Every structure is written in structure tokens, then in C-alpha cells.
GROMACS .gro file of C-alpha atoms in nm:
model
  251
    1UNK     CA    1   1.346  10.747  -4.623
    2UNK     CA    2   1.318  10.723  -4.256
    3UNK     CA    3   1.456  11.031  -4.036
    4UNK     CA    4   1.807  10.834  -3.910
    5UNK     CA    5   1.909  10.776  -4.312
    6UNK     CA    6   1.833  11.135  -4.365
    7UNK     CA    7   2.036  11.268  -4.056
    8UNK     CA    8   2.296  10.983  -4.177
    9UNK     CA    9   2.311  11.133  -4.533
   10UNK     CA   10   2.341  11.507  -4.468
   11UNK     CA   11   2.647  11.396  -4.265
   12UNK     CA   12   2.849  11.206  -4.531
   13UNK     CA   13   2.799  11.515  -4.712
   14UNK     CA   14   2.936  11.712  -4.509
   15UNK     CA   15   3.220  11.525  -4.433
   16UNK     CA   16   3.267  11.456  -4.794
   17UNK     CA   17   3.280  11.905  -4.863
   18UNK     CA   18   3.502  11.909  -4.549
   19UNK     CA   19   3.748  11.708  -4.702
   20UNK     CA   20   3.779  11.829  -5.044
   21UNK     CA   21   3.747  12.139  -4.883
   22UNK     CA   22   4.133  12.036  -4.698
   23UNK     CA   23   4.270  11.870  -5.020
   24UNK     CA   24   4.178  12.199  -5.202
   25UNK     CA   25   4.383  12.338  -4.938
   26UNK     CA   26   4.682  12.111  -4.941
   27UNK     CA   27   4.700  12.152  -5.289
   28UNK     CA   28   4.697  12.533  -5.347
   29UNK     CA   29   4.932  12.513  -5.052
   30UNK     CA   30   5.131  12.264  -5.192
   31UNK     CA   31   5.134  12.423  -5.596
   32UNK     CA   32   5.224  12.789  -5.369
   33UNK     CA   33   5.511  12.599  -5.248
   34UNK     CA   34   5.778  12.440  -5.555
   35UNK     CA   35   6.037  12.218  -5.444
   36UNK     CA   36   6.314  12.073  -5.628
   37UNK     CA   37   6.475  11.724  -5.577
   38UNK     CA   38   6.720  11.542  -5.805
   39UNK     CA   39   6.499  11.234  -5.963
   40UNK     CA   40   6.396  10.952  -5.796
   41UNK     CA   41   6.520  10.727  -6.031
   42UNK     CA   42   6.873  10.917  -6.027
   43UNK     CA   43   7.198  10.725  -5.876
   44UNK     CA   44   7.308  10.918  -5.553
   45UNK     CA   45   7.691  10.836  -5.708
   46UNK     CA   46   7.717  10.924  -6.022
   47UNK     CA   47   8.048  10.763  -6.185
   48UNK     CA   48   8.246  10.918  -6.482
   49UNK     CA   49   8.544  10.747  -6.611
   50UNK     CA   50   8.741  10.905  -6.850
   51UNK     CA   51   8.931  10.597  -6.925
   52UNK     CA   52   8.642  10.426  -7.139
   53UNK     CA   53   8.651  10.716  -7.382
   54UNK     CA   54   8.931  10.748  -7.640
   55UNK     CA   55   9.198  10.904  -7.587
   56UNK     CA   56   9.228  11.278  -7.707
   57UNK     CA   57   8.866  11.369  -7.599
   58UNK     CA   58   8.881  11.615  -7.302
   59UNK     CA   59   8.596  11.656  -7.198
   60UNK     CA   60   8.245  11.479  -7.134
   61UNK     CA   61   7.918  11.533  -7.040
   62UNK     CA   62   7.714  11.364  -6.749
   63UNK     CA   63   7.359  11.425  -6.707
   64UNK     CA   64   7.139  11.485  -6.381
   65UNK     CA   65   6.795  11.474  -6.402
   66UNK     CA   66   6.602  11.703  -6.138
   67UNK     CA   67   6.225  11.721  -6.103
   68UNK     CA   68   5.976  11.966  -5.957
   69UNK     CA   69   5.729  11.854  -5.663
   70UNK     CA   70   5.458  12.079  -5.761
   71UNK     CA   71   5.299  12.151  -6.069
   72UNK     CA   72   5.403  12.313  -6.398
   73UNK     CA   73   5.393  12.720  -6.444
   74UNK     CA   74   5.400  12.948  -6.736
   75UNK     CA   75   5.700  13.068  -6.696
   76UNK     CA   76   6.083  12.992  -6.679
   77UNK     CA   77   6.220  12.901  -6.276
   78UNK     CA   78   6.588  12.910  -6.241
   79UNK     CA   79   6.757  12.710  -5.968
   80UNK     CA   80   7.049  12.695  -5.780
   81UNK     CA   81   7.355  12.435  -5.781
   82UNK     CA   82   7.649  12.411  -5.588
   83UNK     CA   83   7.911  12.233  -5.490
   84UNK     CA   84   7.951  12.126  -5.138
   85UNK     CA   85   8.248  11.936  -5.060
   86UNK     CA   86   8.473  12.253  -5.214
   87UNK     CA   87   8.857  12.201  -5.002
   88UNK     CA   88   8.793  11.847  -4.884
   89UNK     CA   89   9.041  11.596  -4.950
   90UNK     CA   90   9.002  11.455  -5.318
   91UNK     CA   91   8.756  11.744  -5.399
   92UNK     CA   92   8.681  11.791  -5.740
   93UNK     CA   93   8.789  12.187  -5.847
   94UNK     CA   94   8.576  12.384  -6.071
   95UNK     CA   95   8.779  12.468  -6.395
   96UNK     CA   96   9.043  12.201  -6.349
   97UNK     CA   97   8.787  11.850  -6.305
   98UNK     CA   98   8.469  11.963  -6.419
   99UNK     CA   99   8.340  12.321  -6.591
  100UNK     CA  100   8.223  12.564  -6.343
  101UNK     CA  101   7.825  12.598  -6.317
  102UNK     CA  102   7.874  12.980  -6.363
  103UNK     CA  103   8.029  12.932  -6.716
  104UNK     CA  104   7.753  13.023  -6.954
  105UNK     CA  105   7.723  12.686  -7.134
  106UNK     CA  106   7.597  12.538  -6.772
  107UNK     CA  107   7.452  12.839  -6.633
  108UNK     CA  108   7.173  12.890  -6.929
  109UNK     CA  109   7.050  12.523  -6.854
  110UNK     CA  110   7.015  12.584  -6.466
  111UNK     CA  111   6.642  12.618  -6.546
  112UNK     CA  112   6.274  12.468  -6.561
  113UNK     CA  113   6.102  12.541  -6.884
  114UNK     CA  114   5.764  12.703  -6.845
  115UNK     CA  115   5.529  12.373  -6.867
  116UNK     CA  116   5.791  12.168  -6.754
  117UNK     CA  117   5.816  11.959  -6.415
  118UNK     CA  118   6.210  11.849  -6.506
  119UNK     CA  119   6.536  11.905  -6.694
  120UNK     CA  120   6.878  11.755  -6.712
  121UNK     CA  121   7.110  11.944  -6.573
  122UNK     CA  122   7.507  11.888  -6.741
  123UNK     CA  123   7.769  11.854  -6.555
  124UNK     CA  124   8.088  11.890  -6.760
  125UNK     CA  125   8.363  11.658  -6.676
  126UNK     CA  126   8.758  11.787  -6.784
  127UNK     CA  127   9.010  11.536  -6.892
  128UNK     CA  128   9.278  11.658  -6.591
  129UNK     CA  129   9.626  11.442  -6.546
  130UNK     CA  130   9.518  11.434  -6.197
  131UNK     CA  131   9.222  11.220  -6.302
  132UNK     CA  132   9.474  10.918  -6.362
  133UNK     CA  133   9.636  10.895  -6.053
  134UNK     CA  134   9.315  10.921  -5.832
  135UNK     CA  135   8.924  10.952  -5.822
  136UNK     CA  136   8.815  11.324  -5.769
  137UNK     CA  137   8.419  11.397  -5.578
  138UNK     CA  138   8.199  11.651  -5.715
  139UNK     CA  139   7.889  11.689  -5.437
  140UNK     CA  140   7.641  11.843  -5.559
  141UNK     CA  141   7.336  12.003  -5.365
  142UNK     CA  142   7.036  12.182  -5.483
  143UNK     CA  143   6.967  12.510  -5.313
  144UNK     CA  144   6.657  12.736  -5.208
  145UNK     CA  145   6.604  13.036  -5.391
  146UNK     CA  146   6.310  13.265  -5.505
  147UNK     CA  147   6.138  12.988  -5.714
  148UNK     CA  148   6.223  12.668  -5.536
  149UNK     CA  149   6.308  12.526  -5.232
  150UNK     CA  150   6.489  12.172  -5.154
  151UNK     CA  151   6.256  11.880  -5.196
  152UNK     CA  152   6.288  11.545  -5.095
  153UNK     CA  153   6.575  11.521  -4.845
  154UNK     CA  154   6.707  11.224  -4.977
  155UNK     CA  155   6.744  11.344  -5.333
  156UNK     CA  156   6.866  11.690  -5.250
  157UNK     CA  157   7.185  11.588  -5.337
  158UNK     CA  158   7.413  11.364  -5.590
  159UNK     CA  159   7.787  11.228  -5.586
  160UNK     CA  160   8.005  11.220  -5.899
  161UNK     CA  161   8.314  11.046  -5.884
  162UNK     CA  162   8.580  11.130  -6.132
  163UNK     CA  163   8.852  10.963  -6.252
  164UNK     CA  164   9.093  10.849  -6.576
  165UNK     CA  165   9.145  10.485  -6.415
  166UNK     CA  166   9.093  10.123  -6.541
  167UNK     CA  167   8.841   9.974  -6.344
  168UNK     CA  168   8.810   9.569  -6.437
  169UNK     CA  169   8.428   9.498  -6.623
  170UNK     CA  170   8.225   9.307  -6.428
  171UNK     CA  171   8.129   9.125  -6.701
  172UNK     CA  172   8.552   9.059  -6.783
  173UNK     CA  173   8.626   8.709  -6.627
  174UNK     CA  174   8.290   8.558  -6.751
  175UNK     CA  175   8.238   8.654  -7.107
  176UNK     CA  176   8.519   8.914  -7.256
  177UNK     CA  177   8.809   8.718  -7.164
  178UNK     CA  178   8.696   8.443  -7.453
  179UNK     CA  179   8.740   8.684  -7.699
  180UNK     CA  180   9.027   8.918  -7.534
  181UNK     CA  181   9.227   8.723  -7.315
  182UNK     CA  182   9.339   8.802  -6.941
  183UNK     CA  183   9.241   9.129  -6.805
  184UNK     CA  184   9.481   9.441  -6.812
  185UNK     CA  185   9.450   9.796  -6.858
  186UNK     CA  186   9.686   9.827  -7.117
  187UNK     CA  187   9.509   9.616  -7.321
  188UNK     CA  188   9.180   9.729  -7.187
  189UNK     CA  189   9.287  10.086  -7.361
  190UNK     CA  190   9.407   9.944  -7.635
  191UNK     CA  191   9.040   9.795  -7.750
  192UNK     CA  192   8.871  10.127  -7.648
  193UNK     CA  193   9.135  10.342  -7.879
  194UNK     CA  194   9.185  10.091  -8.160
  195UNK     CA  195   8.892   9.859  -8.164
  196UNK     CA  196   8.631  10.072  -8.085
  197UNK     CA  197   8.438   9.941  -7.787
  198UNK     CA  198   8.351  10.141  -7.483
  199UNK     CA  199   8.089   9.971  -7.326
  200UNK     CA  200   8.192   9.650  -7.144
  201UNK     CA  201   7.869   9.590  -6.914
  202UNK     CA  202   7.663   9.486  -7.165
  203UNK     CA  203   7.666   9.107  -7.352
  204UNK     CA  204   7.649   9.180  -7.742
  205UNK     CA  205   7.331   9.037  -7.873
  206UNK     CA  206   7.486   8.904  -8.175
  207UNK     CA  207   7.764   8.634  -8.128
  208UNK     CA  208   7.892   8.738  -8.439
  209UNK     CA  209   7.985   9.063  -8.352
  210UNK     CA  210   8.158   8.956  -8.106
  211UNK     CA  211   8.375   8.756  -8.323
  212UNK     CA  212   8.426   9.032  -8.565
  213UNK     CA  213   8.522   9.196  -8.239
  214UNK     CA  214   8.787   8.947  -8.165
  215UNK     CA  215   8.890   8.938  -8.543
  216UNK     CA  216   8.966   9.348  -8.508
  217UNK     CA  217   9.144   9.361  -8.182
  218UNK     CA  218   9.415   9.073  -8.347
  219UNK     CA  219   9.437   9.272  -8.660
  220UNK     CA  220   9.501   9.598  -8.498
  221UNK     CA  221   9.704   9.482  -8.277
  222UNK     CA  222   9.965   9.367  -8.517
  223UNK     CA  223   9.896   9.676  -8.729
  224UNK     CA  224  10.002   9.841  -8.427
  225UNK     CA  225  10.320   9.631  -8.415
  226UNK     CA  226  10.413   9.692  -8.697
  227UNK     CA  227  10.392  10.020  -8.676
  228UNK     CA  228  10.671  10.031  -8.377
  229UNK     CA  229  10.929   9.792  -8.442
  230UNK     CA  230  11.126   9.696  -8.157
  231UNK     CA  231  10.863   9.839  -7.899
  232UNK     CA  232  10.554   9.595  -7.899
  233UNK     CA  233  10.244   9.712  -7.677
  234UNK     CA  234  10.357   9.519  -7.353
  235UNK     CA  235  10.238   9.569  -7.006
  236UNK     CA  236  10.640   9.677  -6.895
  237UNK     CA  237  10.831   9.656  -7.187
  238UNK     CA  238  11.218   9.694  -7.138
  239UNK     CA  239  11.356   9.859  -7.477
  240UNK     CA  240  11.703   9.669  -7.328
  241UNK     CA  241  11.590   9.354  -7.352
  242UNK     CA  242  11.541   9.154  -7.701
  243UNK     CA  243  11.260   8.965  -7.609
  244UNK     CA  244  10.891   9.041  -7.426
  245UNK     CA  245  10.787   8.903  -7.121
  246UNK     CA  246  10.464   9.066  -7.119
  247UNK     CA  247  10.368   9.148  -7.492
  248UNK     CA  248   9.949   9.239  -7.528
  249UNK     CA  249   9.808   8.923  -7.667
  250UNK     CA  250   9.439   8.852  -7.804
  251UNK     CA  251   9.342   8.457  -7.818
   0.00000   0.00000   0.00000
């Protein structure tokens, strides 16, 4: 080996200590220094609709996932949540719209396992009146303390948007309306309470089900006649007048 290859050689090597020499660095630097972001693959908004879920349940539970950028330690690391929009206009208030993060059914899960990188943190949404006459923001923010600080700036923080309104499917006018009819949220509710579906974004695999689907809303329906003479589920129904305009139909 001639004396340039040599000189050449003893070079790379260097350069090759130097820089795993830096990343050794960065990376004791970097595992010195937790941060906490909410995950990448979480929404920013987060939407909650109370109206999808039967009636008679107050509460529900949305989940948040939030990762470490750093690596796992052997011990717990609690973090901090809070709200930020607190007095804005359409706010959502702690003990009224959702369960405060102090309460000790939240609190307790404010935390990173030891050998974990992320949790779920749940956010407990309350079945207020208020919740069907508008939609109510809960802005969430992570915040430094002793064992982490904010990570990635655009996942520090997450929208949820409450509410107890109908919001029209997507999916309505193209698929559900064979087997339901013309949208409304009376009869929208009435499937969720008496028929049992909740999920309207999604195209049942089976056709049959759907049918049986179809089959169930009729027959509850006019179970549910039955059951109030004289006052028929109806979009505006007048008790003064004999017939209904707008009586809740299923094809």
C-alpha cells in the first residue's frame, strides 16, 4: 500500500470516530432532554358528538394519544395538560362539558409508564343541555415540567369540538337513504336509540345486514307508534291537527 492510500485511510478513520463521536453526543443530549408531543398520527380536531350515542348515556370517553421524543426510562414521568382557550367564546368548561384533568380518574393517567414511549390520555366528555344548542372547544396543550418539555410544535396541541347536534353522514345521500329514506335528525335519532346503529361512515360489508337493518327500523318504528297513539314520531307534529304532514317514514 503506497504512502497516499495510507495517509488517505488514517483520515476516513478519523473522520469516521469524529462523527460517531457527535452522534454519541446528539444522542445522550437528545435522551438528557424528553419531549412530549401529541402523536403524529393524531387529528389536530378531535370531534365528539354526543348525538350518535343513545340517549341516557352522559358521558363518553375520547382518547389522545401522546408520545415521547426520546427514549424509554425506568421509571414513571408525569406530564402536564391544560386547557388553553379557558373564557373564550364557546369554550368548553371543566365540570360542566368535559371532567376536569385534576379529578382523580384523569389525573392518575397523566403519565408515561416506565418502558413506555406513549399513552392515551382520556378526555371525558359530559352530556350538558348546552351541547344541543351549540358546539363547545376544548384546546388542549401539553406543558413543560420536571420530566418533559413540549415537543414537536405542531403537535403540542389538539382541538376537541363538542357538541349534542345532528350532523348529516357523508355517506347519507349515496347509500343510507336506500334503506332509510330522506335525511332528518329526528329520524336520524330514532335509528341510533331504537335500531341500534351509531356508525354511519362506514358501508356494511354484508348487504344483508343492511336489509335486516331496514327490516328493524320499519318494525320499530310502528312499535313505536303504537306505543303513542295519536302522537306519531313526526318532524313537527301538531297534537291539533288529525292528520301528519311530516310523520318519520322508512321505504
Amino acid at each position: 500500500m503506497n504512502r497516499i492510500n495510507i495517509i488517505r485511510n488514517w483520515l476516513f478513520l478519523l473522520l469516521g470516530v469524529g462523527l460517531a463521536a457527535c452522534q454519541e453526543e446528539q444522542l445522550t443530549e437528545y435522551q438528557n432532554d424528553p419531549r412530549l408531543s401529541f402523536g403524529a398520527e393524531q387529528d389536530s380536531v378531535v370531534v365528539q358528538s354526543f348525538f350518535v350515542i343513545k340517549s341516557g348515556i352522559d358521558r363518553d370517553t375520547v382518547l389522545l394519544r401522546v408520545e415521547t421524543l426520546g427514549f424509554p426510562v425506568d421509571y414513571d414521568r408525569p406530564f402536564s395538560v391544560v386547557q388553553t382557550n379557558v373564557g373564550e367564546e364557546n369554550a368548553a368548561v371543566a365540570g360542566k362539558h368535559y371532567l376536569d384533568f385534576d379529578a382523580p380518574e384523569i389525573s392518575t393517567k397523566l403519565v408515561i409508564p416506565a418502558g413506555q414511549v406513549e399513552t392515551d390520555i382520556p378526555v371525558i366528555a359530559l352530556r350538558d343541555k348546552s351541547l344541543q344548542q351549540g358546539i363547545y372547544s376544548l384546546r388542549l396543550e401539553i406543558r413543560e415540567n420536571e420530566y418533559f418539555k413540549p415537543g414537536l410544535l405542531d403537535h403540542t396541541s389538539c382541538l376537541v369540538r363538542l357538541s349534542d347536534q345532528a350532523d348529516k353522514p357523508d355517506l347519507w345521500d349515496t347509500f343510507w337513504v336506500t334503506y332509510f329514506g330522506k335525511w332528518n335528525s329526528i329520524k336520524m335519532k330514532f335509528i341510533i336509540d331504537y335500531v341500534g346503529l351509531t356508525d354511519f361512515e362506514e358501508v356494511p360489508a354484508d348487504y344483508s345486514y343492511s336489509v335486516y337493518l331496514n327490516k328493524k327500523a320499519n318494525q320499530q318504528l310502528l312499535d313505536y307508534n303504537a306505543a303513542h297513539p295519536g302522537n306519531p314520531l313526526c318532524t313537527d307534529h301538531n297534537p291539533a291537527l288529525e292528520q301528519c304532514d311530516n310523520c318519520i317514514t322508512f321505504p
